[in-house]
């Protein structure tokens, strides 16, 4: 990972999020800490239920406050989001941080024109601007996100747009106040492949233009390879590896990260000649296995009675490229992967 001289745009410190359910307490995020610096694209990867979306929702304080208990610190623009007044957090949303979700249709109100929805997001932070002037700002933004004939389309409703065009509108709403940080939660998953590539290209172009920082949640390692500088791998609510993109693809230090790569033909499989999958399923977040939560699925586990089964691994620096890994055997895993024996 790179050295940073400046303060991070986002600093997440020992974040814990749990939900009370009829079946017990779900520990969705368990002691997550990381920093994101200006202009970076950081990708968060992991299977469904690994805690990545809950973690992202915490940054905007979107988790249901009646069932969720959240502790730790989330520093955004010098403000601790978790302890700030609701009015302060509302001020941060849109201007400091904005979020794009997977399904553009559910993010848009079917009863209002797209122009009104983009303008509303703008006017919340610029109440002194007239509606007429806001319309001009909206038209400019629609041009930036690649909506053809914006003068006509500004007065149309979401159902009159294709999925890709709707996601462009959602991006326009997110960027209308030039936030420093954009959180994108699987922003291209609901789109077909060619549109996915267009939306990703658009996000990267706009990142350069606006000087934004991006936190991208995705399960698509092709996307990670294309856009990320740093990669955070989550499993069972914890970070199990954080590395720069080169390291994660060429020298992963956690068996789970290696497994994710090995299940994609163009990456890890090439080292052993065929594809493999990670056996088993993610654990219940209500009753995690003792020790390392990944041990029931890990091909490197030391087995019965070992520290893999009794001691929770701590996220620690491994190797000489700034990677962090939460595996007792990270150094050995790194060496075995380097020799092509990382996956058995
Ligand atoms: Fe596998 Fe043990 Fe490392 Fe967990 S600590 S990932 S079980 S080798």
Tab-separated table of C-alpha atoms and ligand atoms in Angstrom:
chain	number	residue	atom	x	y	z
A	1	UNK	CA	0.000	0.000	0.000
A	2	UNK	CA	1.100	3.550	-0.600
A	3	UNK	CA	2.427	6.001	1.957
A	4	UNK	CA	0.111	8.911	2.716
A	5	UNK	CA	1.141	12.346	3.932
A	6	UNK	CA	-2.355	13.803	4.297
A	7	UNK	CA	-5.205	13.045	6.688
A	8	UNK	CA	-7.593	10.362	5.432
A	9	UNK	CA	-10.890	11.449	3.888
A	10	UNK	CA	-12.530	8.608	5.801
A	11	UNK	CA	-11.248	6.861	8.907
A	12	UNK	CA	-13.177	3.873	10.261
A	13	UNK	CA	-11.975	2.808	13.692
A	14	UNK	CA	-12.989	-0.390	15.462
A	15	UNK	CA	-16.482	-0.320	13.958
A	16	UNK	CA	-18.878	-2.865	15.432
A	17	UNK	CA	-22.468	-3.219	14.221
A	18	UNK	CA	-24.882	-5.777	15.623
A	19	UNK	CA	-28.597	-6.374	15.115
A	20	UNK	CA	-30.988	-7.842	17.638
A	21	UNK	CA	-33.232	-10.470	16.040
A	22	UNK	CA	-35.647	-13.108	17.358
A	23	UNK	CA	-32.943	-15.722	16.768
A	24	UNK	CA	-30.182	-13.851	18.587
A	25	UNK	CA	-27.671	-11.068	18.075
A	26	UNK	CA	-26.261	-10.811	14.537
A	27	UNK	CA	-22.701	-9.447	14.625
A	28	UNK	CA	-22.671	-7.983	11.134
A	29	UNK	CA	-19.490	-5.903	11.517
A	30	UNK	CA	-16.926	-6.878	14.124
A	31	UNK	CA	-14.027	-4.532	14.811
A	32	UNK	CA	-13.385	-3.087	11.342
A	33	UNK	CA	-10.702	-0.372	10.957
A	34	UNK	CA	-9.361	1.229	7.798
A	35	UNK	CA	-8.517	4.610	6.247
A	36	UNK	CA	-9.313	5.957	2.789
A	37	UNK	CA	-7.247	8.792	1.317
A	38	UNK	CA	-8.094	11.563	-1.144
A	39	UNK	CA	-8.418	10.508	-4.756
A	40	UNK	CA	-8.170	6.767	-4.055
A	41	UNK	CA	-10.495	4.023	-5.185
A	42	UNK	CA	-10.790	1.401	-2.478
A	43	UNK	CA	-12.759	-1.774	-3.242
A	44	UNK	CA	-14.430	-3.869	-0.576
A	45	UNK	CA	-15.009	-7.480	-1.588
A	46	UNK	CA	-16.532	-10.509	0.088
A	47	UNK	CA	-19.466	-12.904	-0.166
A	48	UNK	CA	-23.054	-11.908	0.704
A	49	UNK	CA	-23.363	-11.519	4.454
A	50	UNK	CA	-19.717	-10.558	4.969
A	51	UNK	CA	-20.783	-7.189	6.426
A	52	UNK	CA	-19.636	-4.931	3.596
A	53	UNK	CA	-23.003	-3.254	2.889
A	54	UNK	CA	-23.838	-2.845	6.594
A	55	UNK	CA	-20.432	-1.277	7.095
A	56	UNK	CA	-21.032	1.116	4.181
A	57	UNK	CA	-24.497	2.016	5.491
A	58	UNK	CA	-22.921	2.941	8.839
A	59	UNK	CA	-20.809	5.618	7.158
A	60	UNK	CA	-24.018	7.506	6.301
A	61	UNK	CA	-25.685	6.275	9.506
A	62	UNK	CA	-28.370	4.528	7.487
A	63	UNK	CA	-28.744	1.355	9.569
A	64	UNK	CA	-32.057	0.935	11.377
A	65	UNK	CA	-31.492	2.568	14.750
A	66	UNK	CA	-34.199	0.556	16.509
A	67	UNK	CA	-32.501	-2.806	15.865
A	68	UNK	CA	-28.853	-1.888	15.201
A	69	UNK	CA	-26.207	-1.187	17.836
A	70	UNK	CA	-23.184	0.595	16.403
A	71	UNK	CA	-19.969	1.421	18.248
A	72	UNK	CA	-16.528	2.672	17.217
A	73	UNK	CA	-15.628	5.791	15.266
A	74	UNK	CA	-16.268	6.924	11.720
A	75	UNK	CA	-14.419	10.157	10.986
A	76	UNK	CA	-15.611	11.975	7.908
A	77	UNK	CA	-14.421	15.509	7.188
A	78	UNK	CA	-13.306	15.753	10.819
A	79	UNK	CA	-16.752	14.756	12.165
A	80	UNK	CA	-17.453	11.540	14.047
A	81	UNK	CA	-20.545	10.379	12.173
A	82	UNK	CA	-21.633	8.000	14.917
A	83	UNK	CA	-21.832	10.586	17.693
A	84	UNK	CA	-22.797	13.703	15.679
A	85	UNK	CA	-26.270	15.292	15.809
A	86	UNK	CA	-28.690	14.144	13.118
A	87	UNK	CA	-28.676	17.672	11.601
A	88	UNK	CA	-24.872	17.508	11.207
A	89	UNK	CA	-25.050	14.063	9.557
A	90	UNK	CA	-27.792	15.311	7.240
A	91	UNK	CA	-25.475	18.137	6.204
A	92	UNK	CA	-22.695	15.648	5.439
A	93	UNK	CA	-24.920	13.481	3.250
A	94	UNK	CA	-24.644	14.721	-0.301
A	95	UNK	CA	-22.038	17.427	0.327
A	96	UNK	CA	-19.301	15.361	1.999
A	97	UNK	CA	-20.370	11.811	1.154
A	98	UNK	CA	-22.915	10.358	-1.268
A	99	UNK	CA	-24.009	6.818	-1.945
A	100	UNK	CA	-25.112	4.882	-5.027
A	101	UNK	CA	-27.047	1.667	-4.530
A	102	UNK	CA	-27.384	-1.459	-6.635
A	103	UNK	CA	-30.923	-0.937	-7.867
A	104	UNK	CA	-31.403	2.469	-9.532
A	105	UNK	CA	-35.189	2.050	-9.709
A	106	UNK	CA	-35.587	1.792	-5.953
A	107	UNK	CA	-33.362	4.847	-5.476
A	108	UNK	CA	-35.637	7.018	-7.639
A	109	UNK	CA	-39.149	8.234	-6.872
A	110	UNK	CA	-41.493	7.134	-9.704
A	111	UNK	CA	-43.820	10.106	-9.100
A	112	UNK	CA	-41.298	12.890	-9.755
A	113	UNK	CA	-39.413	13.808	-12.908
A	114	UNK	CA	-35.708	13.017	-12.897
A	115	UNK	CA	-34.986	16.742	-13.200
A	116	UNK	CA	-36.968	17.503	-10.035
A	117	UNK	CA	-35.168	14.725	-8.162
A	118	UNK	CA	-31.691	15.936	-9.123
A	119	UNK	CA	-32.705	19.547	-8.382
A	120	UNK	CA	-34.092	18.592	-4.974
A	121	UNK	CA	-30.756	17.013	-3.995
A	122	UNK	CA	-29.013	20.229	-5.075
A	123	UNK	CA	-31.399	22.680	-3.427
A	124	UNK	CA	-31.178	20.942	-0.034
A	125	UNK	CA	-27.574	22.145	0.147
A	126	UNK	CA	-28.115	25.388	-1.831
A	127	UNK	CA	-31.379	26.875	-0.553
A	128	UNK	CA	-30.351	30.332	-1.776
A	129	UNK	CA	-30.430	29.204	-5.443
A	130	UNK	CA	-33.620	29.782	-7.463
A	131	UNK	CA	-35.415	26.855	-9.107
A	132	UNK	CA	-34.641	28.354	-12.509
A	133	UNK	CA	-30.894	28.452	-11.805
A	134	UNK	CA	-31.006	24.970	-10.249
A	135	UNK	CA	-32.506	23.682	-13.507
A	136	UNK	CA	-29.431	24.930	-15.364
A	137	UNK	CA	-27.146	23.152	-12.862
A	138	UNK	CA	-29.183	19.955	-13.354
A	139	UNK	CA	-28.915	20.212	-17.146
A	140	UNK	CA	-25.125	20.559	-16.880
A	141	UNK	CA	-24.940	17.521	-14.633
A	142	UNK	CA	-27.123	15.474	-16.987
A	143	UNK	CA	-24.682	16.309	-19.779
A	144	UNK	CA	-21.747	15.241	-17.574
A	145	UNK	CA	-23.302	11.845	-16.833
A	146	UNK	CA	-24.035	11.282	-20.521
A	147	UNK	CA	-27.821	11.665	-20.775
A	148	UNK	CA	-28.618	12.491	-24.419
A	149	UNK	CA	-31.068	15.356	-25.163
A	150	UNK	CA	-31.101	16.551	-21.528
A	151	UNK	CA	-33.403	19.532	-22.301
A	152	UNK	CA	-36.133	17.045	-23.222
A	153	UNK	CA	-35.330	14.263	-20.780
A	154	UNK	CA	-35.123	16.498	-17.702
A	155	UNK	CA	-38.935	16.492	-17.545
A	156	UNK	CA	-39.357	12.738	-17.943
A	157	UNK	CA	-40.058	10.161	-15.234
A	158	UNK	CA	-37.771	7.287	-14.135
A	159	UNK	CA	-39.837	4.598	-15.914
A	160	UNK	CA	-39.098	6.348	-19.239
A	161	UNK	CA	-35.370	5.581	-18.856
A	162	UNK	CA	-33.450	2.329	-19.410
A	163	UNK	CA	-31.637	0.686	-16.471
A	164	UNK	CA	-28.286	2.158	-17.492
A	165	UNK	CA	-29.744	5.639	-17.968
A	166	UNK	CA	-31.492	5.411	-14.574
A	167	UNK	CA	-28.165	4.574	-12.943
A	168	UNK	CA	-26.698	7.667	-14.654
A	169	UNK	CA	-29.494	9.735	-13.064
A	170	UNK	CA	-28.677	8.207	-9.667
A	171	UNK	CA	-25.016	9.128	-10.200
A	172	UNK	CA	-26.090	12.664	-11.142
A	173	UNK	CA	-28.046	12.945	-7.870
A	174	UNK	CA	-25.042	11.613	-5.931
A	175	UNK	CA	-22.571	14.011	-7.538
A	176	UNK	CA	-24.679	17.167	-7.843
A	177	UNK	CA	-23.115	18.585	-4.655
A	178	UNK	CA	-19.547	17.460	-5.512
A	179	UNK	CA	-19.060	15.143	-2.515
A	180	UNK	CA	-15.499	14.314	-1.463
A	181	UNK	CA	-16.392	10.647	-0.979
A	182	UNK	CA	-18.645	8.487	-3.144
A	183	UNK	CA	-19.751	5.126	-1.756
A	184	UNK	CA	-21.003	2.808	-4.480
A	185	UNK	CA	-22.650	-0.424	-3.311
A	186	UNK	CA	-22.645	-2.890	-6.230
A	187	UNK	CA	-23.577	-0.038	-8.607
A	188	UNK	CA	-23.445	-2.128	-11.772
A	189	UNK	CA	-24.787	-5.499	-10.594
A	190	UNK	CA	-28.330	-4.905	-11.856
A	191	UNK	CA	-27.126	-3.856	-15.323
A	192	UNK	CA	-26.154	-5.880	-18.355
A	193	UNK	CA	-22.466	-6.335	-19.135
A	194	UNK	CA	-21.973	-3.626	-21.749
A	195	UNK	CA	-23.864	-1.060	-19.670
A	196	UNK	CA	-21.818	-2.104	-16.594
A	197	UNK	CA	-18.626	-1.154	-18.407
A	198	UNK	CA	-20.084	2.215	-19.496
A	199	UNK	CA	-21.184	3.076	-15.949
A	200	UNK	CA	-17.790	2.123	-14.508
A	201	UNK	CA	-16.000	4.217	-17.130
A	202	UNK	CA	-18.315	7.104	-16.314
A	203	UNK	CA	-17.579	6.823	-12.585
A	204	UNK	CA	-13.835	6.793	-13.214
A	205	UNK	CA	-14.052	9.810	-15.564
A	206	UNK	CA	-16.126	11.744	-13.045
A	207	UNK	CA	-13.713	10.771	-10.268
A	208	UNK	CA	-10.923	12.492	-12.202
A	209	UNK	CA	-13.051	15.525	-12.995
A	210	UNK	CA	-14.373	16.012	-9.442
A	211	UNK	CA	-11.228	14.768	-7.640
A	212	UNK	CA	-13.402	12.336	-5.709
A	213	UNK	CA	-12.507	9.437	-3.470
A	214	UNK	CA	-14.446	6.232	-4.158
A	215	UNK	CA	-15.319	3.367	-1.848
A	216	UNK	CA	-16.664	0.645	-4.120
A	217	UNK	CA	-18.397	-2.450	-2.805
A	218	UNK	CA	-18.377	-5.246	-5.315
A	219	UNK	CA	-18.198	-9.005	-5.640
A	220	UNK	CA	-16.779	-8.642	-9.179
A	221	UNK	CA	-13.012	-9.162	-9.164
A	222	UNK	CA	-12.802	-8.010	-12.783
A	223	UNK	CA	-14.059	-4.619	-11.625
A	224	UNK	CA	-11.564	-4.652	-8.745
A	225	UNK	CA	-8.664	-5.340	-11.109
A	226	UNK	CA	-9.738	-2.469	-13.324
A	227	UNK	CA	-10.406	0.329	-10.855
A	228	UNK	CA	-8.976	-0.344	-7.369
A	229	UNK	CA	-5.826	0.929	-5.755
A	230	UNK	CA	-6.475	-0.717	-2.393
A	231	UNK	CA	-8.596	-3.803	-1.723
A	232	UNK	CA	-10.285	-4.777	1.532
A	233	UNK	CA	-11.480	-8.375	1.808
A	234	UNK	CA	-14.226	-9.010	4.370
A	235	UNK	CA	-15.351	-12.320	5.819
A	236	UNK	CA	-17.933	-12.845	8.579
A	237	UNK	CA	-17.978	-9.161	9.531
A	238	UNK	CA	-14.212	-8.703	9.775
A	239	UNK	CA	-11.421	-7.564	7.478
A	240	UNK	CA	-9.320	-10.627	6.692
A	241	UNK	CA	-6.964	-8.957	4.221
A	242	UNK	CA	-6.122	-5.436	3.077
A	243	UNK	CA	-3.594	-5.041	0.279
A	244	UNK	CA	-2.931	-2.939	-2.752
A	245	UNK	CA	-4.407	-4.259	-5.966
A	246	UNK	CA	-1.111	-5.669	-7.260
A	247	UNK	CA	-0.523	-7.616	-4.071
A	248	UNK	CA	-4.047	-8.988	-3.818
A	249	UNK	CA	-3.865	-10.488	-7.299
A	250	UNK	CA	-0.250	-11.659	-7.212
A	251	UNK	CA	0.518	-12.350	-3.558
A	252	UNK	CA	-2.631	-12.679	-1.416
A	253	UNK	CA	-1.875	-13.460	2.219
A	254	UNK	CA	-5.185	-14.876	3.403
A	255	UNK	CA	-6.556	-18.243	2.246
A	256	UNK	CA	-10.011	-16.719	1.778
A	257	UNK	CA	-8.649	-14.027	-0.554
A	258	UNK	CA	-6.743	-16.754	-2.412
A	259	UNK	CA	-9.947	-18.783	-2.645
A	260	UNK	CA	-11.920	-15.864	-4.088
A	261	UNK	CA	-9.256	-15.357	-6.737
A	262	UNK	CA	-8.990	-19.066	-7.461
A	263	UNK	CA	-12.677	-19.266	-8.236
A	264	UNK	CA	-12.259	-16.782	-11.096
A	265	UNK	CA	-10.747	-18.255	-14.223
A	266	UNK	CA	-8.580	-15.329	-15.207
A	267	UNK	CA	-6.822	-14.910	-11.842
A	268	UNK	CA	-5.822	-17.508	-9.249
A	269	UNK	CA	-6.751	-20.532	-11.315
A	270	UNK	CA	-3.911	-19.892	-13.695
A	271	UNK	CA	-1.413	-20.787	-10.967
A	272	UNK	CA	-2.739	-24.310	-10.566
A	273	UNK	CA	-4.260	-24.956	-13.948
A	274	UNK	CA	-7.930	-25.323	-13.070
A	275	UNK	CA	-10.748	-23.590	-11.227
A	276	UNK	CA	-11.619	-24.342	-7.640
A	277	UNK	CA	-14.306	-23.113	-5.310
A	278	UNK	CA	-14.259	-22.400	-1.602
A	279	UNK	CA	-16.074	-25.329	-0.025
A	280	UNK	CA	-18.969	-24.813	2.386
A	281	UNK	CA	-20.936	-21.649	3.062
A	282	UNK	CA	-20.354	-18.491	5.067
A	283	UNK	CA	-21.057	-19.014	8.791
A	284	UNK	CA	-24.091	-17.732	10.668
A	285	UNK	CA	-23.283	-14.326	12.106
A	286	UNK	CA	-25.274	-15.293	15.202
A	287	UNK	CA	-22.950	-18.163	16.169
A	288	UNK	CA	-19.530	-17.838	14.561
A	289	UNK	CA	-17.035	-20.702	14.791
A	290	UNK	CA	-14.469	-20.381	17.620
A	291	UNK	CA	-11.041	-19.103	16.622
A	292	UNK	CA	-10.727	-18.178	12.966
A	293	UNK	CA	-14.243	-17.874	11.491
A	294	UNK	CA	-12.932	-19.230	8.190
A	295	UNK	CA	-11.452	-22.458	9.642
A	296	UNK	CA	-14.291	-24.846	8.647
A	297	UNK	CA	-13.680	-23.894	4.991
A	298	UNK	CA	-9.934	-23.336	5.020
A	299	UNK	CA	-7.628	-25.720	3.191
A	300	UNK	CA	-4.699	-24.449	5.288
A	301	UNK	CA	-6.357	-24.899	8.690
A	302	UNK	CA	-4.115	-26.627	11.227
A	303	UNK	CA	-7.082	-28.741	12.295
A	304	UNK	CA	-8.535	-30.019	15.532
A	305	UNK	CA	-7.242	-28.370	18.719
A	306	UNK	CA	-5.018	-25.943	16.795
A	307	UNK	CA	-4.941	-22.180	17.206
A	308	UNK	CA	-6.910	-21.926	13.945
A	309	UNK	CA	-9.820	-23.323	15.950
A	310	UNK	CA	-9.193	-21.580	19.260
A	311	UNK	CA	-7.586	-18.179	18.658
A	312	UNK	CA	-9.146	-15.344	16.642
A	313	UNK	CA	-6.448	-14.100	14.241
A	314	UNK	CA	-5.578	-10.408	14.519
A	315	UNK	CA	-5.255	-8.254	11.383
A	316	UNK	CA	-1.498	-7.555	11.170
A	317	UNK	CA	1.152	-6.431	8.675
A	318	UNK	CA	2.510	-9.253	6.516
A	319	UNK	CA	5.280	-9.252	3.900
A	320	UNK	CA	7.010	-6.098	2.765
A	321	UNK	CA	4.381	-4.419	0.598
A	322	UNK	CA	2.074	-3.015	3.288
A	323	UNK	CA	-0.448	-5.867	3.195
A	324	UNK	CA	-2.396	-6.732	6.344
A	325	UNK	CA	-3.750	-10.208	6.957
A	326	UNK	CA	-5.871	-11.865	9.666
A	327	UNK	CA	-4.453	-15.364	9.299
A	328	UNK	CA	-2.187	-17.118	11.819
A	329	UNK	CA	-0.252	-18.607	8.913
A	330	UNK	CA	-0.189	-15.568	6.630
A	331	UNK	CA	3.594	-15.683	6.084
A	332	UNK	CA	3.464	-19.383	5.186
A	333	UNK	CA	0.422	-18.822	2.935
A	334	UNK	CA	2.280	-16.035	1.148
A	335	UNK	CA	5.294	-18.281	0.565
A	336	UNK	CA	3.219	-21.245	-0.614
A	337	UNK	CA	1.231	-19.062	-3.018
A	338	UNK	CA	4.493	-17.658	-4.343
A	339	UNK	CA	5.580	-21.184	-5.157
A	340	UNK	CA	2.243	-22.061	-6.709
A	341	UNK	CA	1.090	-24.373	-3.901
A	342	UNK	CA	-1.271	-21.963	-2.205
A	343	UNK	CA	-4.415	-23.870	-3.039
A	344	UNK	CA	-4.613	-27.545	-2.402
B	1	LIG	FE1	-6.973	-20.797	7.625
B	1	LIG	FE2	-5.940	-20.927	10.082
B	1	LIG	FE3	-5.415	-18.842	8.511
B	1	LIG	FE4	-7.848	-19.157	9.494
B	1	LIG	S1	-5.973	-18.768	10.668
B	1	LIG	S2	-7.363	-18.609	7.428
B	1	LIG	S3	-8.053	-21.372	9.474
B	1	LIG	S4	-4.810	-20.983	8.160
